[in-house]
């Protein structure tokens, strides 16, 4: 359906779950995919090799998105190696099962730094590349909790995701004169490895029963990312696309 041949796509947090699904989907659509994660280089290279074996072009860059030096060096490498960047998907994120009385300042800062500051840093350096080519797509992977709040604690995570949505709306105005769109995706409950490790099957079944369309898959989120990155979405900016199966309707 989509053709991203000749396009370069950078996905942060691409070693598992949503990030890995998006990387695979963009690769299948013909893009050159750059995987980013904080995982050890051998892990990242193994994932990149799996994608290469499908015939796609794929490279991996290890970097901590909460560290400006890492981000600066990552985008310098992207420019040296590929010359341009067409799509950035800010997917890297962390959360912790803590209520406000359990959250230390250090824990709060780590979640905000990865989820929100990481988005800021990556967009800042990506924008420099995209402005010169006067085109590009910036996409944030937010969350349904940014809209309805988290059900049990996770106030740091929900705050970071709500911040991503406000960030998206504001940056969309800055980027528009350069032909760059800025949008967000707000997934609901998605069936990932992390979800299964965290909750277990009984809790997952209970959650699924409460969602009109049941659990989502990583491929559902990947499909939304491909749409927002494509020419079909060229007149959409500052928007948040809900991919939640009816869990939250607004």
Short mmCIF file of C-alpha atoms in Angstrom, two decimals:
data_model
loop_
_atom_site.label_atom_id
_atom_site.label_comp_id
_atom_site.label_asym_id
_atom_site.label_seq_id
_atom_site.Cartn_x
_atom_site.Cartn_y
_atom_site.Cartn_z
CA UNK A 1 0.00 0.00 0.00
CA UNK A 2 2.81 2.40 0.88
CA UNK A 3 6.08 2.89 -0.98
CA UNK A 4 8.95 4.37 1.00
CA UNK A 5 11.68 3.52 -1.49
CA UNK A 6 14.41 6.15 -1.30
CA UNK A 7 13.23 7.31 2.12
CA UNK A 8 15.28 7.15 5.32
CA UNK A 9 13.44 6.41 8.57
CA UNK A 10 14.88 6.60 12.09
CA UNK A 11 13.00 4.81 14.86
CA UNK A 12 14.02 5.18 18.49
CA UNK A 13 13.41 2.39 20.98
CA UNK A 14 13.44 -0.05 18.07
CA UNK A 15 14.74 -3.21 19.74
CA UNK A 16 11.37 -4.67 20.72
CA UNK A 17 7.60 -4.20 20.83
CA UNK A 18 6.18 -1.26 18.91
CA UNK A 19 9.56 -0.03 17.73
CA UNK A 20 10.55 -3.33 16.21
CA UNK A 21 7.16 -3.73 14.51
CA UNK A 22 7.44 -0.26 13.00
CA UNK A 23 10.98 -0.94 11.83
CA UNK A 24 9.86 -4.14 10.12
CA UNK A 25 6.86 -2.45 8.50
CA UNK A 26 8.85 0.49 7.13
CA UNK A 27 11.49 -1.93 5.82
CA UNK A 28 8.81 -3.98 4.07
CA UNK A 29 7.57 -0.75 2.47
CA UNK A 30 11.02 -0.13 0.98
CA UNK A 31 12.50 2.38 3.42
CA UNK A 32 16.08 2.47 4.61
CA UNK A 33 15.58 1.93 8.33
CA UNK A 34 17.84 3.18 11.11
CA UNK A 35 17.29 1.40 14.40
CA UNK A 36 18.06 3.20 17.64
CA UNK A 37 18.04 1.79 21.15
CA UNK A 38 20.11 1.79 24.30
CA UNK A 39 20.64 -1.97 24.03
CA UNK A 40 24.18 -3.37 23.58
CA UNK A 41 25.53 -3.01 20.02
CA UNK A 42 25.51 -6.78 19.40
CA UNK A 43 21.79 -6.92 20.18
CA UNK A 44 21.08 -4.02 17.83
CA UNK A 45 23.22 -5.46 15.06
CA UNK A 46 21.44 -8.81 15.32
CA UNK A 47 18.06 -7.10 14.85
CA UNK A 48 19.40 -5.07 11.93
CA UNK A 49 20.75 -8.25 10.34
CA UNK A 50 17.33 -9.93 10.58
CA UNK A 51 15.80 -7.03 8.67
CA UNK A 52 18.63 -7.01 6.12
CA UNK A 53 17.99 -10.67 5.41
CA UNK A 54 14.57 -9.70 4.05
CA UNK A 55 16.34 -7.62 1.41
CA UNK A 56 15.83 -4.27 3.14
CA UNK A 57 18.47 -1.68 3.98
CA UNK A 58 18.92 -1.35 7.73
CA UNK A 59 21.51 0.06 10.13
CA UNK A 60 21.64 0.33 13.93
CA UNK A 61 22.88 3.17 16.12
CA UNK A 62 23.18 2.76 19.87
CA UNK A 63 22.33 5.97 21.72
CA UNK A 64 20.61 7.13 24.89
CA UNK A 65 17.95 9.60 23.74
CA UNK A 66 17.98 11.35 27.13
CA UNK A 67 21.65 12.30 26.63
CA UNK A 68 22.21 15.28 24.33
CA UNK A 69 25.73 14.22 23.39
CA UNK A 70 24.47 10.79 22.30
CA UNK A 71 21.66 12.35 20.28
CA UNK A 72 23.94 14.90 18.65
CA UNK A 73 26.36 12.17 17.60
CA UNK A 74 23.53 9.94 16.35
CA UNK A 75 22.17 12.61 14.03
CA UNK A 76 25.67 13.51 12.86
CA UNK A 77 26.13 9.85 11.91
CA UNK A 78 22.78 9.82 10.12
CA UNK A 79 23.82 12.87 8.10
CA UNK A 80 27.28 11.44 7.28
CA UNK A 81 25.97 8.02 6.29
CA UNK A 82 22.64 8.79 4.64
CA UNK A 83 22.77 12.50 3.84
CA UNK A 84 19.15 13.11 4.79
CA UNK A 85 16.35 11.99 7.08
CA UNK A 86 12.74 11.73 5.92
CA UNK A 87 10.97 10.29 8.98
CA UNK A 88 11.70 10.29 12.71
CA UNK A 89 9.56 8.15 15.01
CA UNK A 90 10.08 8.98 18.68
CA UNK A 91 9.18 5.66 20.24
CA UNK A 92 11.79 5.24 23.01
CA UNK A 93 10.14 5.24 26.42
CA UNK A 94 10.15 3.78 29.90
CA UNK A 95 7.61 3.42 32.68
CA UNK A 96 7.56 2.12 36.22
CA UNK A 97 4.74 0.71 38.31
CA UNK A 98 4.91 3.36 41.03
CA UNK A 99 2.28 5.55 42.64
CA UNK A 100 3.17 9.13 43.51
CA UNK A 101 4.17 8.36 47.10
CA UNK A 102 6.64 5.73 45.84
CA UNK A 103 8.17 7.86 43.10
CA UNK A 104 11.51 9.36 43.97
CA UNK A 105 12.73 12.50 42.28
CA UNK A 106 15.33 10.37 40.53
CA UNK A 107 12.69 8.00 39.16
CA UNK A 108 10.48 10.92 38.05
CA UNK A 109 13.43 12.51 36.27
CA UNK A 110 14.47 9.30 34.51
CA UNK A 111 10.99 8.77 33.04
CA UNK A 112 10.62 12.41 31.99
CA UNK A 113 14.16 12.50 30.57
CA UNK A 114 13.67 9.41 28.42
CA UNK A 115 10.10 9.96 27.25
CA UNK A 116 9.82 13.74 26.94
CA UNK A 117 13.33 15.16 26.92
CA UNK A 118 14.33 12.40 24.48
CA UNK A 119 11.53 13.51 22.16
CA UNK A 120 12.68 17.13 22.42
CA UNK A 121 16.32 16.31 21.71
CA UNK A 122 15.62 14.01 18.76
CA UNK A 123 13.18 16.46 17.17
CA UNK A 124 15.62 19.33 17.70
CA UNK A 125 18.40 17.62 15.77
CA UNK A 126 16.12 16.01 13.19
CA UNK A 127 14.55 19.38 12.43
CA UNK A 128 17.94 20.75 11.42
CA UNK A 129 18.25 18.07 8.73
CA UNK A 130 14.65 18.31 7.58
CA UNK A 131 14.56 22.10 7.31
CA UNK A 132 17.42 22.04 4.80
CA UNK A 133 15.53 19.58 2.59
CA UNK A 134 12.21 21.37 3.31
CA UNK A 135 10.36 18.15 4.00
CA UNK A 136 9.99 15.53 6.68
CA UNK A 137 7.76 13.71 9.13
CA UNK A 138 8.13 13.83 12.92
CA UNK A 139 6.00 11.29 14.79
CA UNK A 140 5.67 10.81 18.55
CA UNK A 141 4.41 7.57 20.10
CA UNK A 142 2.37 8.92 23.01
CA UNK A 143 -0.30 6.92 24.86
CA UNK A 144 -3.97 6.79 25.72
CA UNK A 145 -2.97 7.64 29.29
CA UNK A 146 -2.06 11.13 28.08
CA UNK A 147 -5.77 11.63 27.39
CA UNK A 148 -7.56 9.73 30.15
CA UNK A 149 -4.84 9.44 32.79
CA UNK A 150 -3.24 6.23 33.96
CA UNK A 151 -5.49 3.95 35.98
CA UNK A 152 -3.03 2.93 38.69
CA UNK A 153 -0.16 5.26 39.50
CA UNK A 154 2.31 5.86 36.65
CA UNK A 155 1.86 9.60 37.10
CA UNK A 156 5.36 10.24 35.71
CA UNK A 157 4.61 8.20 32.59
CA UNK A 158 1.22 9.83 31.99
CA UNK A 159 2.74 13.29 32.47
CA UNK A 160 5.50 12.57 29.96
CA UNK A 161 3.02 11.30 27.38
CA UNK A 162 0.70 14.29 27.83
CA UNK A 163 3.76 16.48 27.38
CA UNK A 164 4.51 14.74 24.08
CA UNK A 165 1.07 15.65 22.75
CA UNK A 166 1.41 19.33 23.71
CA UNK A 167 4.93 19.32 22.28
CA UNK A 168 3.57 17.90 19.02
CA UNK A 169 0.92 20.60 18.65
CA UNK A 170 3.39 23.39 19.28
CA UNK A 171 6.19 22.06 17.08
CA UNK A 172 3.72 21.52 14.25
CA UNK A 173 3.38 25.30 13.92
CA UNK A 174 7.15 25.80 13.87
CA UNK A 175 7.77 23.07 11.29
CA UNK A 176 4.89 23.72 8.88
CA UNK A 177 6.58 26.52 6.86
CA UNK A 178 9.33 24.03 5.95
CA UNK A 179 6.96 21.35 4.66
CA UNK A 180 7.46 19.23 7.80
CA UNK A 181 4.51 17.64 9.57
CA UNK A 182 4.48 16.78 13.27
CA UNK A 183 1.96 14.28 14.63
CA UNK A 184 1.47 11.82 17.47
CA UNK A 185 -0.03 8.37 17.87
CA UNK A 186 -1.78 7.46 21.12
CA UNK A 187 -1.87 3.64 21.42
CA UNK A 188 -4.15 1.90 23.89
CA UNK A 189 -3.43 -1.54 25.32
CA UNK A 190 -1.13 -3.27 22.85
CA UNK A 191 -0.18 -6.93 23.03
CA UNK A 192 3.60 -6.75 23.44
CA UNK A 193 6.23 -8.85 25.19
CA UNK A 194 6.44 -6.22 27.93
CA UNK A 195 2.69 -6.37 28.56
CA UNK A 196 2.77 -10.14 28.92
CA UNK A 197 5.78 -10.08 31.23
CA UNK A 198 4.24 -7.35 33.38
CA UNK A 199 0.62 -8.47 33.71
CA UNK A 200 0.26 -12.17 33.00
CA UNK A 201 -2.47 -13.86 30.96
CA UNK A 202 -5.34 -13.54 33.48
CA UNK A 203 -4.97 -9.76 33.76
CA UNK A 204 -4.52 -9.44 30.01
CA UNK A 205 -7.76 -11.35 29.39
CA UNK A 206 -9.56 -9.05 31.82
CA UNK A 207 -8.21 -5.97 30.08
CA UNK A 208 -9.08 -7.31 26.64
CA UNK A 209 -12.70 -7.88 27.68
CA UNK A 210 -13.00 -4.20 28.65
CA UNK A 211 -11.95 -2.91 25.21
CA UNK A 212 -14.58 -2.88 22.42
CA UNK A 213 -12.13 -4.23 19.81
CA UNK A 214 -9.97 -6.17 22.26
CA UNK A 215 -6.19 -5.87 22.52
CA UNK A 216 -4.29 -4.16 19.75
CA UNK A 217 -1.21 -5.54 18.02
CA UNK A 218 2.11 -3.76 17.39
CA UNK A 219 1.25 -3.92 13.70
CA UNK A 220 -1.81 -1.73 14.32
CA UNK A 221 0.45 1.02 15.62
CA UNK A 222 2.93 0.45 12.80
CA UNK A 223 0.13 0.93 10.26
CA UNK A 224 -0.72 4.29 11.82
CA UNK A 225 2.93 5.35 11.69
CA UNK A 226 3.21 4.43 8.01
CA UNK A 227 0.08 6.43 7.24
CA UNK A 228 1.31 9.56 9.04
CA UNK A 229 4.71 9.24 7.37
CA UNK A 230 3.19 8.86 3.90
CA UNK A 231 2.07 11.41 1.34
CA UNK A 232 -1.53 10.44 2.17
CA UNK A 233 -1.11 12.41 5.42
CA UNK A 234 0.58 15.45 3.88
CA UNK A 235 -2.20 17.79 5.07
CA UNK A 236 -2.31 16.44 8.63
CA UNK A 237 -0.19 18.11 11.29
CA UNK A 238 -0.47 18.77 15.02
CA UNK A 239 -2.84 15.81 15.30
CA UNK A 240 -2.98 12.82 17.63
CA UNK A 241 -4.19 9.60 16.03
CA UNK A 242 -5.91 7.29 18.52
CA UNK A 243 -5.14 3.58 18.08
CA UNK A 244 -6.93 2.16 21.07
CA UNK A 245 -9.73 -0.14 19.88
CA UNK A 246 -12.40 2.06 21.46
CA UNK A 247 -10.82 2.02 24.93
CA UNK A 248 -11.07 5.82 25.01
CA UNK A 249 -13.33 7.84 22.72
CA UNK A 250 -13.15 11.60 22.49
#
